[in-house]
CSV table of C-alpha atoms in Angstrom, one decimal:
chain,number,residue,atom,x,y,z
A,14,MET,CA,-30.1,21.3,-8.6
A,15,TYR,CA,-29.1,21.4,-5.0
A,16,ALA,CA,-26.6,24.1,-5.6
A,17,ILE,CA,-29.1,26.2,-7.6
A,18,TYR,CA,-31.8,26.0,-4.9
A,19,GLU,CA,-29.4,26.7,-2.1
A,20,LYS,CA,-28.2,29.7,-4.2
A,21,GLN,CA,-24.6,28.6,-3.9
A,22,GLY,CA,-23.5,29.1,-7.4
A,23,LYS,CA,-19.9,28.3,-6.7
A,24,GLN,CA,-20.8,24.8,-5.9
A,25,LEU,CA,-21.9,24.3,-9.5
A,26,SER,CA,-18.2,23.7,-10.2
A,27,ILE,CA,-18.3,20.3,-8.6
A,28,PHE,CA,-20.5,19.1,-11.4
A,29,ASP,CA,-18.9,18.2,-14.7
A,30,MET,CA,-20.8,20.2,-17.2
A,31,GLU,CA,-19.2,18.3,-20.1
A,32,GLU,CA,-20.2,14.9,-18.7
A,33,GLU,CA,-22.8,14.3,-21.4
A,34,GLU,CA,-20.0,14.4,-23.9
A,35,ASP,CA,-18.8,11.1,-22.5
A,36,PHE,CA,-22.0,9.4,-23.9
A,37,LEU,CA,-22.5,8.7,-27.5
A,38,ASP,CA,-26.0,7.7,-28.7
A,39,LEU,CA,-26.1,4.6,-31.0
A,40,ASN,CA,-27.8,6.7,-33.7
A,41,GLU,CA,-24.9,9.2,-33.6
A,42,ALA,CA,-22.4,6.4,-33.9
A,43,GLU,CA,-24.2,5.0,-36.9
A,44,GLU,CA,-24.3,8.5,-38.5
A,45,ILE,CA,-20.5,8.7,-38.1
A,46,PHE,CA,-20.2,5.5,-40.2
A,47,ARG,CA,-22.7,6.6,-42.8
A,48,LYS,CA,-20.8,9.9,-43.2
A,49,LEU,CA,-17.5,8.0,-43.4
A,50,GLN,CA,-18.9,5.6,-46.0
A,51,LYS,CA,-20.0,8.6,-48.1
A,52,GLU,CA,-16.9,10.7,-47.8
A,53,ASP,CA,-14.1,8.0,-47.5
A,54,LEU,CA,-15.3,4.7,-48.9
A,55,GLY,CA,-11.8,3.2,-48.9
A,56,GLU,CA,-11.4,3.8,-45.1
A,57,PHE,CA,-14.9,2.6,-44.4
A,58,GLU,CA,-14.2,-0.7,-46.3
A,59,ARG,CA,-10.9,-1.1,-44.5
A,60,ILE,CA,-12.7,-0.9,-41.2
A,61,ALA,CA,-15.4,-3.2,-42.3
A,62,SER,CA,-12.9,-5.9,-43.3
A,63,LEU,CA,-10.8,-5.8,-40.1
A,64,PRO,CA,-10.3,-9.3,-38.7
A,65,HIS,CA,-12.0,-10.5,-35.5
A,66,GLY,CA,-9.9,-10.3,-32.4
A,67,ILE,CA,-8.3,-7.0,-33.3
A,68,ARG,CA,-7.0,-5.0,-30.3
A,69,THR,CA,-5.7,-1.5,-29.7
A,70,ALA,CA,-5.0,1.1,-27.0
A,71,LYS,CA,-5.6,4.8,-26.7
A,72,PHE,CA,-5.2,7.6,-24.3
A,73,SER,CA,-8.3,8.3,-22.3
A,74,MET,CA,-8.7,11.4,-20.1
A,75,HIS,CA,-11.7,10.2,-18.1
A,76,GLN,CA,-12.4,6.4,-18.3
A,77,LYS,CA,-9.4,4.1,-17.6
A,78,GLY,CA,-9.8,0.4,-18.1
A,79,THR,CA,-10.7,-1.9,-21.0
A,80,TYR,CA,-13.4,-2.1,-23.7
A,81,VAL,CA,-14.4,-5.5,-25.1
A,82,PHE,CA,-16.9,-6.4,-27.8
A,83,CYS,CA,-18.1,-10.0,-27.9
A,84,GLU,CA,-20.4,-11.9,-30.2
A,85,ALA,CA,-21.8,-15.4,-30.4
A,86,SER,CA,-23.1,-16.6,-33.7
A,87,ASP,CA,-24.7,-19.8,-35.0
A,88,PRO,CA,-21.9,-21.6,-37.0
A,89,ASN,CA,-24.6,-23.0,-39.3
A,90,ARG,CA,-25.8,-19.5,-40.1
A,91,PRO,CA,-22.8,-17.2,-40.5
A,92,ASP,CA,-24.9,-14.7,-42.5
A,93,ILE,CA,-27.0,-13.9,-39.4
A,94,LYS,CA,-25.6,-11.7,-36.6
A,95,GLY,CA,-25.8,-13.4,-33.2
A,96,TYR,CA,-25.9,-12.3,-29.6
A,97,GLN,CA,-23.7,-9.2,-29.2
A,98,GLN,CA,-22.5,-7.6,-26.0
A,99,LEU,CA,-20.3,-4.6,-25.2
A,100,PHE,CA,-18.3,-4.6,-21.9
A,101,LEU,CA,-16.5,-1.7,-20.1
A,102,LEU,CA,-14.1,-2.7,-17.4
A,103,ASP,CA,-12.3,-0.7,-14.8
A,104,ASN,CA,-8.5,-0.9,-14.1
A,105,GLN,CA,-9.0,-4.0,-12.0
A,106,GLY,CA,-10.8,-5.9,-14.8
A,107,ASN,CA,-14.3,-5.6,-13.1
A,108,ILE,CA,-17.2,-5.0,-15.5
A,109,ILE,CA,-18.6,-1.6,-14.7
A,110,SER,CA,-21.0,-1.0,-17.6
A,111,ARG,CA,-22.8,-2.7,-20.5
A,112,ASP,CA,-24.5,0.6,-21.4
A,113,ILE,CA,-24.0,1.2,-25.1
A,114,PRO,CA,-24.0,5.1,-25.1
A,115,ARG,CA,-21.6,5.1,-22.2
A,116,ILE,CA,-19.2,2.6,-23.8
A,117,LEU,CA,-19.4,4.3,-27.2
A,118,GLY,CA,-18.5,7.6,-25.6
A,119,ALA,CA,-15.5,6.0,-23.8
A,120,ILE,CA,-14.0,4.6,-27.0
A,121,LYS,CA,-14.8,7.6,-29.2
A,122,ALA,CA,-11.7,9.0,-30.8
A,123,ASP,CA,-10.6,11.2,-33.7
A,124,SER,CA,-7.5,11.4,-35.8
A,125,ILE,CA,-5.5,13.2,-33.2
A,126,THR,CA,-6.3,11.0,-30.2
A,127,PRO,CA,-3.0,9.6,-28.9
A,128,THR,CA,-2.5,5.8,-29.5
A,129,LEU,CA,-0.6,3.7,-26.9
A,130,THR,CA,1.0,0.4,-26.7
A,131,VAL,CA,-1.3,-2.4,-25.6
A,132,PRO,CA,-0.5,-3.3,-22.0
A,133,LYS,CA,0.9,-6.8,-21.1
A,134,GLU,CA,-2.2,-7.8,-19.1
A,135,HIS,CA,-4.6,-6.9,-21.8
A,136,ASN,CA,-5.0,-10.4,-23.3
A,137,SER,CA,-5.7,-12.0,-19.9
A,138,THR,CA,-8.3,-9.3,-19.1
A,139,VAL,CA,-10.1,-9.9,-22.4
A,140,MET,CA,-10.0,-13.7,-22.0
A,141,ARG,CA,-11.7,-13.4,-18.6
A,142,VAL,CA,-14.5,-11.4,-20.2
A,143,LYS,CA,-14.8,-13.9,-23.0
A,144,CYS,CA,-15.2,-16.7,-20.5
A,145,GLN,CA,-17.9,-14.8,-18.7
A,146,PHE,CA,-19.6,-14.0,-22.0
A,147,ALA,CA,-19.4,-17.7,-23.0
A,148,GLU,CA,-21.3,-18.6,-19.8
A,149,GLU,CA,-24.0,-16.0,-20.6
A,150,VAL,CA,-24.3,-17.5,-24.1
A,151,LYS,CA,-24.7,-20.9,-22.6
A,152,HIS,CA,-27.6,-19.8,-20.4
A,153,ARG,CA,-29.2,-17.8,-23.3
A,154,GLN,CA,-29.1,-21.1,-25.2
A,155,ALA,CA,-30.7,-22.8,-22.3
A,156,GLU,CA,-33.4,-20.2,-22.3
A,157,ARG,CA,-34.1,-21.0,-25.9
A,158,GLU,CA,-34.2,-24.7,-25.3
A,159,PHE,CA,-36.3,-24.0,-22.2
A,160,ASN,CA,-39.1,-23.1,-24.6
A,161,GLN,CA,-39.5,-26.7,-25.5
A,162,ARG,CA,-42.5,-28.5,-24.1
A,163,LEU,CA,-41.5,-28.9,-20.4
A,164,THR,CA,-43.6,-29.8,-17.5
A,165,GLN,CA,-44.2,-27.4,-14.7
A,166,ARG,CA,-41.9,-29.3,-12.4
A,167,GLN,CA,-39.1,-29.2,-15.0
A,168,ARG,CA,-39.5,-25.4,-15.4
A,169,TYR,CA,-39.3,-25.0,-11.6
A,170,ILE,CA,-36.1,-27.2,-11.4
A,171,LEU,CA,-34.4,-25.5,-14.3
A,172,ARG,CA,-35.3,-22.0,-13.1
A,173,GLU,CA,-33.9,-22.6,-9.6
A,174,LEU,CA,-30.7,-24.2,-11.0
A,175,ARG,CA,-30.0,-21.1,-13.1
A,176,ILE,CA,-30.6,-18.9,-10.0
A,177,PHE,CA,-28.2,-21.1,-8.0
A,178,PHE,CA,-25.6,-21.0,-10.9
A,179,LYS,CA,-25.4,-17.2,-10.7
A,180,LEU,CA,-24.7,-17.3,-7.0
A,181,ILE,CA,-21.7,-19.6,-7.0
A,182,THR,CA,-18.1,-19.2,-8.1
A,183,ASP,CA,-16.9,-22.8,-7.9
A,184,GLU,CA,-16.3,-23.9,-11.6
A,185,GLU,CA,-16.7,-27.6,-10.7
A,186,VAL,CA,-20.1,-27.0,-9.2
A,187,LYS,CA,-21.1,-24.9,-12.3
A,188,GLY,CA,-20.1,-27.8,-14.5
A,189,GLN,CA,-22.3,-30.2,-12.4
A,190,ILE,CA,-25.2,-27.7,-12.7
A,191,ASN,CA,-24.8,-27.7,-16.5
A,192,ILE,CA,-25.1,-31.5,-16.5
A,193,LEU,CA,-28.1,-31.5,-14.2
A,194,GLU,CA,-29.9,-28.9,-16.4
A,195,LYS,CA,-29.4,-31.1,-19.5
A,196,ALA,CA,-30.5,-34.2,-17.6
A,197,PHE,CA,-33.7,-32.7,-16.1
A,198,ARG,CA,-34.7,-31.1,-19.4
A,199,SER,CA,-35.0,-34.5,-21.1
A,200,SER,CA,-37.9,-36.9,-20.8
A,201,MET,CA,-38.0,-38.8,-17.4
A,202,THR,CA,-39.6,-41.8,-15.8
A,203,GLN,CA,-42.7,-41.5,-13.6
A,204,VAL,CA,-40.6,-42.2,-10.5
A,205,ILE,CA,-38.3,-39.3,-11.2
A,206,ASN,CA,-41.2,-37.0,-12.0
A,207,ARG,CA,-42.8,-37.9,-8.6
A,208,GLU,CA,-39.6,-37.0,-6.8
A,209,LEU,CA,-39.3,-33.7,-8.6
A,210,ASN,CA,-42.9,-32.9,-7.6
A,211,ILE,CA,-42.0,-33.4,-4.0
A,212,LEU,CA,-39.0,-31.1,-4.3
A,213,ARG,CA,-41.3,-28.5,-6.0
A,214,ARG,CA,-44.1,-28.8,-3.4
A,215,ASN,CA,-41.6,-28.5,-0.5
A,216,GLY,CA,-39.9,-25.4,-2.1
A,217,PHE,CA,-36.4,-26.7,-2.3
A,218,ILE,CA,-34.0,-24.1,-3.6
A,219,GLY,CA,-30.3,-23.3,-3.8
A,220,GLN,CA,-27.7,-25.7,-2.3
A,221,GLU,CA,-30.4,-28.0,-0.8
A,222,LEU,CA,-32.1,-28.4,-4.2
A,223,PHE,CA,-28.8,-29.0,-5.9
A,224,ASN,CA,-27.9,-31.8,-3.4
A,225,GLN,CA,-31.3,-33.5,-3.9
A,226,LEU,CA,-31.0,-33.4,-7.7
A,227,VAL,CA,-27.5,-34.8,-7.6
A,228,GLN,CA,-28.8,-37.7,-5.4
A,229,ILE,CA,-31.7,-38.3,-7.9
A,230,TYR,CA,-29.4,-38.1,-10.9
A,231,ARG,CA,-27.1,-40.8,-9.4
A,232,GLN,CA,-29.8,-43.0,-7.8
A,233,HIS,CA,-31.7,-43.3,-11.2
A,234,ASN,CA,-28.6,-43.5,-13.4
A,235,MET,CA,-29.8,-40.5,-15.3
A,236,ARG,CA,-26.5,-40.3,-17.2
A,237,GLU,CA,-27.5,-43.5,-19.1
A,238,LEU,CA,-31.0,-42.1,-19.6
A,239,LEU,CA,-29.6,-38.9,-21.0
A,240,ASN,CA,-27.3,-40.8,-23.4
A,241,ASN,CA,-30.2,-42.8,-24.7
A,242,ASN,CA,-32.4,-39.8,-25.2
A,243,SER,CA,-32.2,-38.5,-28.7
A,244,LEU,CA,-34.0,-35.2,-28.3
A,245,PRO,CA,-33.0,-32.7,-31.1
A,246,THR,CA,-30.7,-29.9,-29.8
A,247,LEU,CA,-30.2,-26.4,-31.2
A,248,SER,CA,-27.0,-25.4,-32.8
A,249,VAL,CA,-24.5,-24.0,-30.2
A,250,PRO,CA,-23.4,-20.4,-30.8
A,251,ILE,CA,-19.6,-19.9,-30.8
A,252,PRO,CA,-18.4,-16.9,-28.6
A,253,ILE,CA,-15.7,-14.8,-30.2
A,254,ILE,CA,-14.0,-11.5,-29.5
A,255,ILE,CA,-14.8,-8.9,-32.2
A,256,CYS,CA,-12.4,-6.3,-30.9
A,257,SER,CA,-11.0,-4.8,-27.7
A,258,GLU,CA,-9.3,-1.6,-26.5
A,259,ALA,CA,-7.2,-0.6,-23.5
A,260,LEU,CA,-8.1,2.8,-22.2
A,261,GLU,CA,-5.0,4.3,-20.5
């Protein structure tokens, strides 16, 4: 638009006029499979029966990096599709997009697209994504359990713990936060409830809130309270890799 209004037509060449071809709408992708099912049922069934964890590599003129498709399903309900997420990574293994049309466009190929050898670092890159996805699944599960009947003080504590969790990188601290979330989601004594009310009224957040909760957890031996608490829990979804592809 800038080039047009400035009447400098030559500058239009700096824009990739075929950029939209790098995006594939989900409806278009589904239409490709419907057409394949109609015209080549054998190939369609071969694709549908591919095992989980399959990996491949292809030549990519534009996007270089890795594509990963993760899913987490309820082991007690294998007939129901679980939480699914597509990831597009750059050459350094950083997630650059979760946008479905962009990712589908990046992995789109035809029968003449050159295939390549899967690079040595592919598995480690995919496993890092799986670990991150597993954390997301854990927090989605926490969101579901969060819908149980909780007090306002519990909602405050759990919300702030999740915010703090996203800001830190220390795996040991993350593990401690997971324990605290489970502990402060269960039923508690009046003394503990009063202390949580104080934290909420005074607006404790982040590291300061974490330190206070650790102190309360230890002072009131909440580990024992947690072990004696027989609240029903939801089935835990199992994260898996559906497929992955290196884009070279």
